[in-house]
Amino acid sequence: MTVTRLLIIGPPGAGKGTQASKIAEAYGVPAISTGDIFRANIKGGTELGQRVQAIIEAGELVPDTLTNEIVQDRLQQEDAAGGFLLDGYPRNVEQVHALDGMIEGDALDAVVLLEADTDEVVARLLKRAEIEGRADDTEEVIRHRQDVYAEQTAPLIELFTERGILVSVDGLGGIDEVAERIAVALSAKLGR
């Protein structure tokens, strides 16, 4: 059985969630989003959800130790035995090292970097905020999230480039157009 371990990264609003489900389907692996796991636990009122909700309500980031624990638990589930596609994790170099330990030295096969022009992404997110009634998604807030992403992710991009597993793809355009670019890039990288 071929095990496929993938990660998708890119700025908020670049379409990672949409593309993650397409990639996961193409490779027959689960798409694992830490944000989705957090939201599901909060909605379900689990002990984990209550801990995460308290952290978020305090305006803090969920600490690495808790995030690592959640991801490790999820990767041990049966459906992830043949691989996975991570979305939203790892977010920093420390989490990359934690992930390396979780998958027992079996490195990620490829990291898809969805590249997108900041102004385009901000416009996309402002439109989504308007449609979904997200009053707190102001241009200032969205641009701040873009800056935080750029600051946190630059070291990851460098690390994955050094490991020779980064695949950069233009994330702007129609959903199917971007999905095709990703499929071609991953096929070339993975040889399948």
Tab-separated table of C-alpha atoms in Angstrom:
chain	number	residue	atom	x	y	z
A	1	MET	CA	0.000	0.000	0.000
A	2	THR	CA	1.313	3.434	-0.928
A	3	VAL	CA	1.232	5.852	1.991
A	4	THR	CA	0.755	9.479	0.983
A	5	ARG	CA	1.480	12.203	3.548
A	6	LEU	CA	0.684	15.706	2.377
A	7	LEU	CA	0.342	19.201	3.767
A	8	ILE	CA	-1.332	22.250	2.236
A	9	ILE	CA	-0.315	25.758	3.299
A	10	GLY	CA	-1.203	29.202	2.062
A	11	PRO	CA	-2.571	32.506	3.267
A	12	PRO	CA	-6.029	32.759	4.827
A	13	GLY	CA	-8.549	32.983	1.991
A	14	ALA	CA	-6.369	31.255	-0.606
A	15	GLY	CA	-8.831	28.348	-0.872
A	16	LYS	CA	-6.927	25.724	1.129
A	17	GLY	CA	-10.053	24.048	2.506
A	18	THR	CA	-11.655	23.733	-0.920
A	19	GLN	CA	-8.493	22.368	-2.513
A	20	ALA	CA	-7.681	20.112	0.462
A	21	SER	CA	-10.868	18.106	-0.053
A	22	LYS	CA	-10.083	17.671	-3.766
A	23	ILE	CA	-6.496	16.551	-3.102
A	24	ALA	CA	-7.569	14.179	-0.324
A	25	GLU	CA	-10.174	12.610	-2.602
A	26	ALA	CA	-7.663	12.214	-5.443
A	27	TYR	CA	-5.158	10.413	-3.178
A	28	GLY	CA	-7.706	8.506	-1.093
A	29	VAL	CA	-6.607	10.013	2.218
A	30	PRO	CA	-8.488	11.998	4.864
A	31	ALA	CA	-8.226	15.787	4.853
A	32	ILE	CA	-7.373	16.743	8.419
A	33	SER	CA	-8.005	20.345	9.420
A	34	THR	CA	-7.090	21.369	12.953
A	35	GLY	CA	-9.613	24.204	12.707
A	36	ASP	CA	-12.374	21.713	11.857
A	37	ILE	CA	-11.330	19.469	14.764
A	38	PHE	CA	-11.414	22.422	17.169
A	39	ARG	CA	-14.808	23.621	15.882
A	40	ALA	CA	-16.331	20.120	16.054
A	41	ASN	CA	-15.169	19.674	19.653
A	42	ILE	CA	-16.455	23.118	20.666
A	43	LYS	CA	-19.819	22.410	19.021
A	44	GLY	CA	-19.951	18.959	20.630
A	45	GLY	CA	-19.208	20.397	24.070
A	46	THR	CA	-16.370	17.903	24.644
A	47	GLU	CA	-13.751	18.437	27.351
A	48	LEU	CA	-11.280	19.353	24.604
A	49	GLY	CA	-13.811	21.725	23.062
A	50	GLN	CA	-14.335	23.483	26.374
A	51	ARG	CA	-10.571	23.889	26.847
A	52	VAL	CA	-10.126	25.246	23.315
A	53	GLN	CA	-13.131	27.570	23.591
A	54	ALA	CA	-11.785	29.100	26.822
A	55	ILE	CA	-8.424	29.720	25.138
A	56	ILE	CA	-9.994	31.272	22.036
A	57	GLU	CA	-12.407	33.423	24.070
A	58	ALA	CA	-9.406	34.765	25.976
A	59	GLY	CA	-8.014	35.886	22.608
A	60	GLU	CA	-5.124	33.430	22.776
A	61	LEU	CA	-3.793	30.912	20.269
A	62	VAL	CA	-4.282	27.258	21.095
A	63	PRO	CA	-0.883	26.212	22.519
A	64	ASP	CA	1.369	23.919	20.491
A	65	THR	CA	1.237	21.190	23.139
A	66	LEU	CA	-2.550	20.898	22.871
A	67	THR	CA	-2.566	21.179	19.084
A	68	ASN	CA	0.174	18.533	18.800
A	69	GLU	CA	-1.821	16.215	21.081
A	70	ILE	CA	-4.951	16.613	18.951
A	71	VAL	CA	-3.096	15.983	15.690
A	72	GLN	CA	-1.268	12.954	17.087
A	73	ASP	CA	-4.568	11.459	18.227
A	74	ARG	CA	-6.141	12.105	14.811
A	75	LEU	CA	-3.204	10.601	12.892
A	76	GLN	CA	-3.519	7.381	14.917
A	77	GLN	CA	-7.070	6.811	13.690
A	78	GLU	CA	-7.562	3.981	11.233
A	79	ASP	CA	-8.482	6.108	8.207
A	80	ALA	CA	-5.089	7.875	8.367
A	81	ALA	CA	-3.069	4.636	8.139
A	82	GLY	CA	-2.675	5.081	4.369
A	83	GLY	CA	-1.723	8.723	4.691
A	84	PHE	CA	-3.351	12.093	5.175
A	85	LEU	CA	-3.559	15.678	4.009
A	86	LEU	CA	-2.987	18.211	6.776
A	87	ASP	CA	-4.523	21.688	6.595
A	88	GLY	CA	-3.747	24.250	9.300
A	89	TYR	CA	-0.978	22.239	10.916
A	90	PRO	CA	1.946	22.546	11.350
A	91	ARG	CA	1.940	26.339	11.691
A	92	ASN	CA	5.473	26.795	13.022
A	93	VAL	CA	8.842	25.057	13.027
A	94	GLU	CA	8.288	23.544	16.502
A	95	GLN	CA	5.078	21.899	15.233
A	96	VAL	CA	6.981	20.563	12.185
A	97	HIS	CA	9.441	18.845	14.535
A	98	ALA	CA	6.555	17.470	16.621
A	99	LEU	CA	4.954	16.116	13.428
A	100	ASP	CA	8.271	14.539	12.391
A	101	GLY	CA	8.196	12.632	15.696
A	102	MET	CA	4.548	11.596	15.271
A	103	ILE	CA	5.102	10.022	11.883
A	104	GLU	CA	8.184	8.211	13.101
A	105	GLY	CA	10.691	9.849	10.826
A	106	ASP	CA	8.600	9.156	7.736
A	107	ALA	CA	8.735	12.601	6.243
A	108	LEU	CA	5.920	14.337	4.442
A	109	ASP	CA	5.843	13.411	0.762
A	110	ALA	CA	4.953	16.902	-0.442
A	111	VAL	CA	3.847	20.294	0.799
A	112	VAL	CA	1.520	22.255	-1.478
A	113	LEU	CA	1.997	26.010	-1.118
A	114	LEU	CA	-0.988	27.885	-2.512
A	115	GLU	CA	0.391	31.258	-3.503
A	116	ALA	CA	-1.956	34.197	-3.783
A	117	ASP	CA	-1.564	37.949	-4.092
A	118	THR	CA	-2.396	39.589	-0.747
A	119	ASP	CA	-4.686	42.244	-2.242
A	120	GLU	CA	-6.625	39.561	-4.168
A	121	VAL	CA	-7.024	37.451	-1.038
A	122	VAL	CA	-8.108	40.452	1.053
A	123	ALA	CA	-10.741	41.327	-1.566
A	124	ARG	CA	-11.943	37.690	-1.602
A	125	LEU	CA	-12.218	37.587	2.207
A	126	LEU	CA	-14.001	40.946	2.389
A	127	LYS	CA	-16.548	39.648	-0.123
A	128	ARG	CA	-16.976	36.415	1.886
A	129	ALA	CA	-17.390	38.450	5.097
A	130	GLU	CA	-20.115	40.498	3.434
A	131	ILE	CA	-21.950	37.426	2.095
A	132	GLU	CA	-21.667	35.491	5.386
A	133	GLY	CA	-22.323	38.509	7.601
A	134	ARG	CA	-18.950	38.362	9.349
A	135	ALA	CA	-18.899	41.891	10.743
A	136	ASP	CA	-15.610	41.293	12.570
A	137	ASP	CA	-13.794	40.509	9.306
A	138	THR	CA	-12.748	44.066	8.533
A	139	GLU	CA	-9.987	44.870	6.065
A	140	GLU	CA	-7.676	45.739	8.976
A	141	VAL	CA	-8.310	42.374	10.697
A	142	ILE	CA	-7.901	40.446	7.435
A	143	ARG	CA	-4.638	42.217	6.583
A	144	HIS	CA	-3.338	41.537	10.115
A	145	ARG	CA	-4.072	37.803	9.658
A	146	GLN	CA	-2.202	37.909	6.340
A	147	ASP	CA	0.810	39.506	8.065
A	148	VAL	CA	0.764	36.924	10.871
A	149	TYR	CA	0.556	34.133	8.289
A	150	ALA	CA	3.510	35.548	6.318
A	151	GLU	CA	5.600	35.946	9.476
A	152	GLN	CA	4.830	32.447	10.800
A	153	THR	CA	4.990	30.613	7.490
A	154	ALA	CA	8.190	32.046	5.980
A	155	PRO	CA	10.384	29.717	8.108
A	156	LEU	CA	8.192	26.729	7.119
A	157	ILE	CA	8.511	27.537	3.427
A	158	GLU	CA	12.277	27.732	3.866
A	159	LEU	CA	12.381	24.433	5.813
A	160	PHE	CA	10.221	22.525	3.310
A	161	THR	CA	12.227	23.982	0.399
A	162	GLU	CA	15.442	22.708	2.054
A	163	ARG	CA	13.817	19.273	2.424
A	164	GLY	CA	12.962	19.346	-1.283
A	165	ILE	CA	9.245	18.706	-0.773
A	166	LEU	CA	7.689	22.147	-1.429
A	167	VAL	CA	5.412	22.442	-4.458
A	168	SER	CA	4.343	26.034	-5.199
A	169	VAL	CA	1.076	26.519	-7.057
A	170	ASP	CA	-0.691	29.701	-8.163
A	171	GLY	CA	-3.812	29.721	-5.966
A	172	LEU	CA	-5.693	32.371	-7.947
A	173	GLY	CA	-8.286	31.434	-10.536
A	174	GLY	CA	-11.272	29.139	-10.719
A	175	ILE	CA	-11.533	26.201	-8.302
A	176	ASP	CA	-11.099	23.589	-11.044
A	177	GLU	CA	-8.259	25.540	-12.666
A	178	VAL	CA	-6.326	25.666	-9.377
A	179	ALA	CA	-7.140	21.997	-8.665
A	180	GLU	CA	-5.682	21.032	-12.051
A	181	ARG	CA	-2.472	22.998	-11.342
A	182	ILE	CA	-2.147	21.199	-7.996
A	183	ALA	CA	-2.802	17.783	-9.568
A	184	VAL	CA	-0.114	18.339	-12.215
A	185	ALA	CA	2.427	19.658	-9.671
A	186	LEU	CA	1.814	16.823	-7.188
A	187	SER	CA	1.921	14.174	-9.895
A	188	ALA	CA	5.296	15.503	-11.045
A	189	LYS	CA	6.593	15.631	-7.444
A	190	LEU	CA	5.279	12.236	-6.308
A	191	GLY	CA	5.596	10.383	-9.597
A	192	ARG	CA	1.993	9.193	-9.306
